[in-house]
PDB file of C-alpha atoms in Angstrom:
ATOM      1  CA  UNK A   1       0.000   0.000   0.000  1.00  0.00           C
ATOM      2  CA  UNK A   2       1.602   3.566  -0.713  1.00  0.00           C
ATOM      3  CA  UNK A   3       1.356   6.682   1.506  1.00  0.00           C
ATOM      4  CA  UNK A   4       0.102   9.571  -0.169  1.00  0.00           C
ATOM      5  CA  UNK A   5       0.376  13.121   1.429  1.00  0.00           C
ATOM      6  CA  UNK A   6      -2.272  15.733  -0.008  1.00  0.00           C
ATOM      7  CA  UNK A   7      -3.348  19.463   0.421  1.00  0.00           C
ATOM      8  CA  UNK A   8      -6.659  20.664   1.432  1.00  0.00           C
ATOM      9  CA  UNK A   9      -8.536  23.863   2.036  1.00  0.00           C
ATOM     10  CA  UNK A  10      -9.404  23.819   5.604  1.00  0.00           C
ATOM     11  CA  UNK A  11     -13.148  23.533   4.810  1.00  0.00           C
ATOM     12  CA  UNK A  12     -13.015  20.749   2.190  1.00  0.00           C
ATOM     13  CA  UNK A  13     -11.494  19.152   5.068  1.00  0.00           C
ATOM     14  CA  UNK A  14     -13.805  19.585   7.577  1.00  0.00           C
ATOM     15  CA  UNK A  15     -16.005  18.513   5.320  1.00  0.00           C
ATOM     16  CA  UNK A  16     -14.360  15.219   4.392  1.00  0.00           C
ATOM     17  CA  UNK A  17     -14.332  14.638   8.498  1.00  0.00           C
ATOM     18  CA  UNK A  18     -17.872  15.219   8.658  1.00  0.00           C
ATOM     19  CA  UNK A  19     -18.710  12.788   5.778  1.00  0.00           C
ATOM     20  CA  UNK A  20     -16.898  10.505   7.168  1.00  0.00           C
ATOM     21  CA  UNK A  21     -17.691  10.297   9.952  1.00  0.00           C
ATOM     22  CA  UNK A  22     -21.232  10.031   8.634  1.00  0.00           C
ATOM     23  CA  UNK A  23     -20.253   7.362   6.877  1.00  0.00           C
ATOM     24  CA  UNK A  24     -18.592   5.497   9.622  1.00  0.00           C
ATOM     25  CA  UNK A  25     -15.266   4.849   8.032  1.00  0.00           C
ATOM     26  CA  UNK A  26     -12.036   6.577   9.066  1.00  0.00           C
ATOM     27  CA  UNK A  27     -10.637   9.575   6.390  1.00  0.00           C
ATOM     28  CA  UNK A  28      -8.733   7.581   4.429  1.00  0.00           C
ATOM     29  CA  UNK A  29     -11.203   5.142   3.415  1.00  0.00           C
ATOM     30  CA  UNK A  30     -13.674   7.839   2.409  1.00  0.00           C
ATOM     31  CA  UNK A  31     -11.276   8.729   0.088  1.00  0.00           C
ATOM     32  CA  UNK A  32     -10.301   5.820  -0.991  1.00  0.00           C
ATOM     33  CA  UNK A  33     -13.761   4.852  -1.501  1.00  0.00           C
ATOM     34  CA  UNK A  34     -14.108   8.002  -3.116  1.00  0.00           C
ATOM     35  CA  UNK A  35     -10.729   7.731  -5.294  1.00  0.00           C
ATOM     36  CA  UNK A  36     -12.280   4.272  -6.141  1.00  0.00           C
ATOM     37  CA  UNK A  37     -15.716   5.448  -7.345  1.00  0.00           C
ATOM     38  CA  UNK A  38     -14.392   8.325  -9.514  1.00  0.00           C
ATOM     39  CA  UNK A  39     -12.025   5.966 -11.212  1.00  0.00           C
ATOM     40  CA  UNK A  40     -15.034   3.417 -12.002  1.00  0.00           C
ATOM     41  CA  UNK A  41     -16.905   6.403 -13.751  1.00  0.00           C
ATOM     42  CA  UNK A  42     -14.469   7.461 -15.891  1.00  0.00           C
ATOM     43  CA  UNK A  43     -13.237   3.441 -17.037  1.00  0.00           C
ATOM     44  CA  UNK A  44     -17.120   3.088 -17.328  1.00  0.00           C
ATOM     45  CA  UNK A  45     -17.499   6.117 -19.416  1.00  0.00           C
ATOM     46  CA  UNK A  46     -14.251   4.928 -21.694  1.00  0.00           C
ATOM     47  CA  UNK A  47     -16.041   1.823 -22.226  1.00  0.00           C
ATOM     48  CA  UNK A  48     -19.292   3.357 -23.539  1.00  0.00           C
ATOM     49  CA  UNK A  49     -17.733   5.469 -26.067  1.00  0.00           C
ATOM     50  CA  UNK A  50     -15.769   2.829 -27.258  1.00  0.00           C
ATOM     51  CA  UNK A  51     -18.658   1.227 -27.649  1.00  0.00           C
ATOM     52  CA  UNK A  52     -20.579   3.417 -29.295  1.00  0.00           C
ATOM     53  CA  UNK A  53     -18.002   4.057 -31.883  1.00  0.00           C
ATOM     54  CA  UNK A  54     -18.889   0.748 -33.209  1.00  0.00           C
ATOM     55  CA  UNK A  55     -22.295   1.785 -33.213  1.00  0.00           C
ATOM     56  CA  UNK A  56     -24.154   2.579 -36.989  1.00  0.00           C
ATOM     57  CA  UNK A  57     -27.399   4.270 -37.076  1.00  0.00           C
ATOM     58  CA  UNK A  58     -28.526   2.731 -40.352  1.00  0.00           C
ATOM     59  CA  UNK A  59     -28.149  -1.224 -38.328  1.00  0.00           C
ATOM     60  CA  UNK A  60     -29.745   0.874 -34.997  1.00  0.00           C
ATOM     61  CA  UNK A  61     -32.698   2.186 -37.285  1.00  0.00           C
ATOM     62  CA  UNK A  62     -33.148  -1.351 -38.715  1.00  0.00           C
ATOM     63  CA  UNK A  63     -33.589  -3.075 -36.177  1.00  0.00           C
ATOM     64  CA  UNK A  64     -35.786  -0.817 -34.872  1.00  0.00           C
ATOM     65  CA  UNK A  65     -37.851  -1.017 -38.171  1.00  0.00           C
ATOM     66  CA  UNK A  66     -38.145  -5.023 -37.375  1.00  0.00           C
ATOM     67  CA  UNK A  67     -39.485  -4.276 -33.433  1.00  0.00           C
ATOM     68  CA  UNK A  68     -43.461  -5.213 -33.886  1.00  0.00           C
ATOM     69  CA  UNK A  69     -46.027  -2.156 -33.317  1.00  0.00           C
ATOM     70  CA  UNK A  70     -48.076  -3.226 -30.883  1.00  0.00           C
ATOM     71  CA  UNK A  71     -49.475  -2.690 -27.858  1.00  0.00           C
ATOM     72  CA  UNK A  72     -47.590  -2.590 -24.532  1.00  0.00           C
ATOM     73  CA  UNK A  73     -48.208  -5.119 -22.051  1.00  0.00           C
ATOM     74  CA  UNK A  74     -49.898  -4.745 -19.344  1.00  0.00           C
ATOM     75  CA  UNK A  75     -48.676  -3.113 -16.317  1.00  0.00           C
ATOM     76  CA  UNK A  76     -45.765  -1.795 -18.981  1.00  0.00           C
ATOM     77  CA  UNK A  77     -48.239   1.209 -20.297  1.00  0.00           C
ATOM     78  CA  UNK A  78     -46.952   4.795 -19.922  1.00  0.00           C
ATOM     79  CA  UNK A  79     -48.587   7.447 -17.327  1.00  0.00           C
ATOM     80  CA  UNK A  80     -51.366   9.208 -18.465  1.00  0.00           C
ATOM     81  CA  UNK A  81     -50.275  12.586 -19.371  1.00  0.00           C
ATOM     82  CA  UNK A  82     -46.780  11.492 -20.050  1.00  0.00           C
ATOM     83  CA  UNK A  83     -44.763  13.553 -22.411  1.00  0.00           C
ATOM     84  CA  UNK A  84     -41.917  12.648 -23.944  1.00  0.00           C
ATOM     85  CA  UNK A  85     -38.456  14.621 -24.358  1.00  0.00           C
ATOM     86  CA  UNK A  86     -38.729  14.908 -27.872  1.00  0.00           C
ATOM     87  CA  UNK A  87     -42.296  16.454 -27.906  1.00  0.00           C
ATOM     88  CA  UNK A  88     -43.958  13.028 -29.605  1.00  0.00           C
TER      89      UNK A  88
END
């Protein structure tokens, strides 16, 4: 395990000791936890745009086409009143 010596404004680390201690961990596993869960996001993110840039809209809209119109099942229906983003 390495040691790792870091700078903080006086209130960010107040803060940290208050979540913390919230949290019921000691300081240095909140940020490690917290280290940990920023990595994740950003590997996660690099894997979904690597993704996506195998992605083609012409095989998205395709399948699409195939998808039968029909009715939802039930339980599965939208809201009533229920407006989508795109205004359709």
């Amino acid at each position: 395990m390495s040691a790792l010596t870091i700078r903080l404004a006086d209130s960010l680390h107040r803060h940290l000791k208050q979540a913390a201690e919230s949290d019921g961990v000691s300081v240095n596993q909140f940020i490690s936890l917290a280290v940990a869960e920023k990595i994740s996001a950003l590997q996660t993110y690099d894997l979904i745009a690597r993704r996506a840039e195998c992605g083609s809209k012409t095989r998205f809209l395709e399948a699409l086409a195939a998808v039968p119109d029909v009715a939802p099942d039930p339980g599965d229906e939208l809201p009533p009143g229920y407006k989508s983003k795109s205004g359709s």
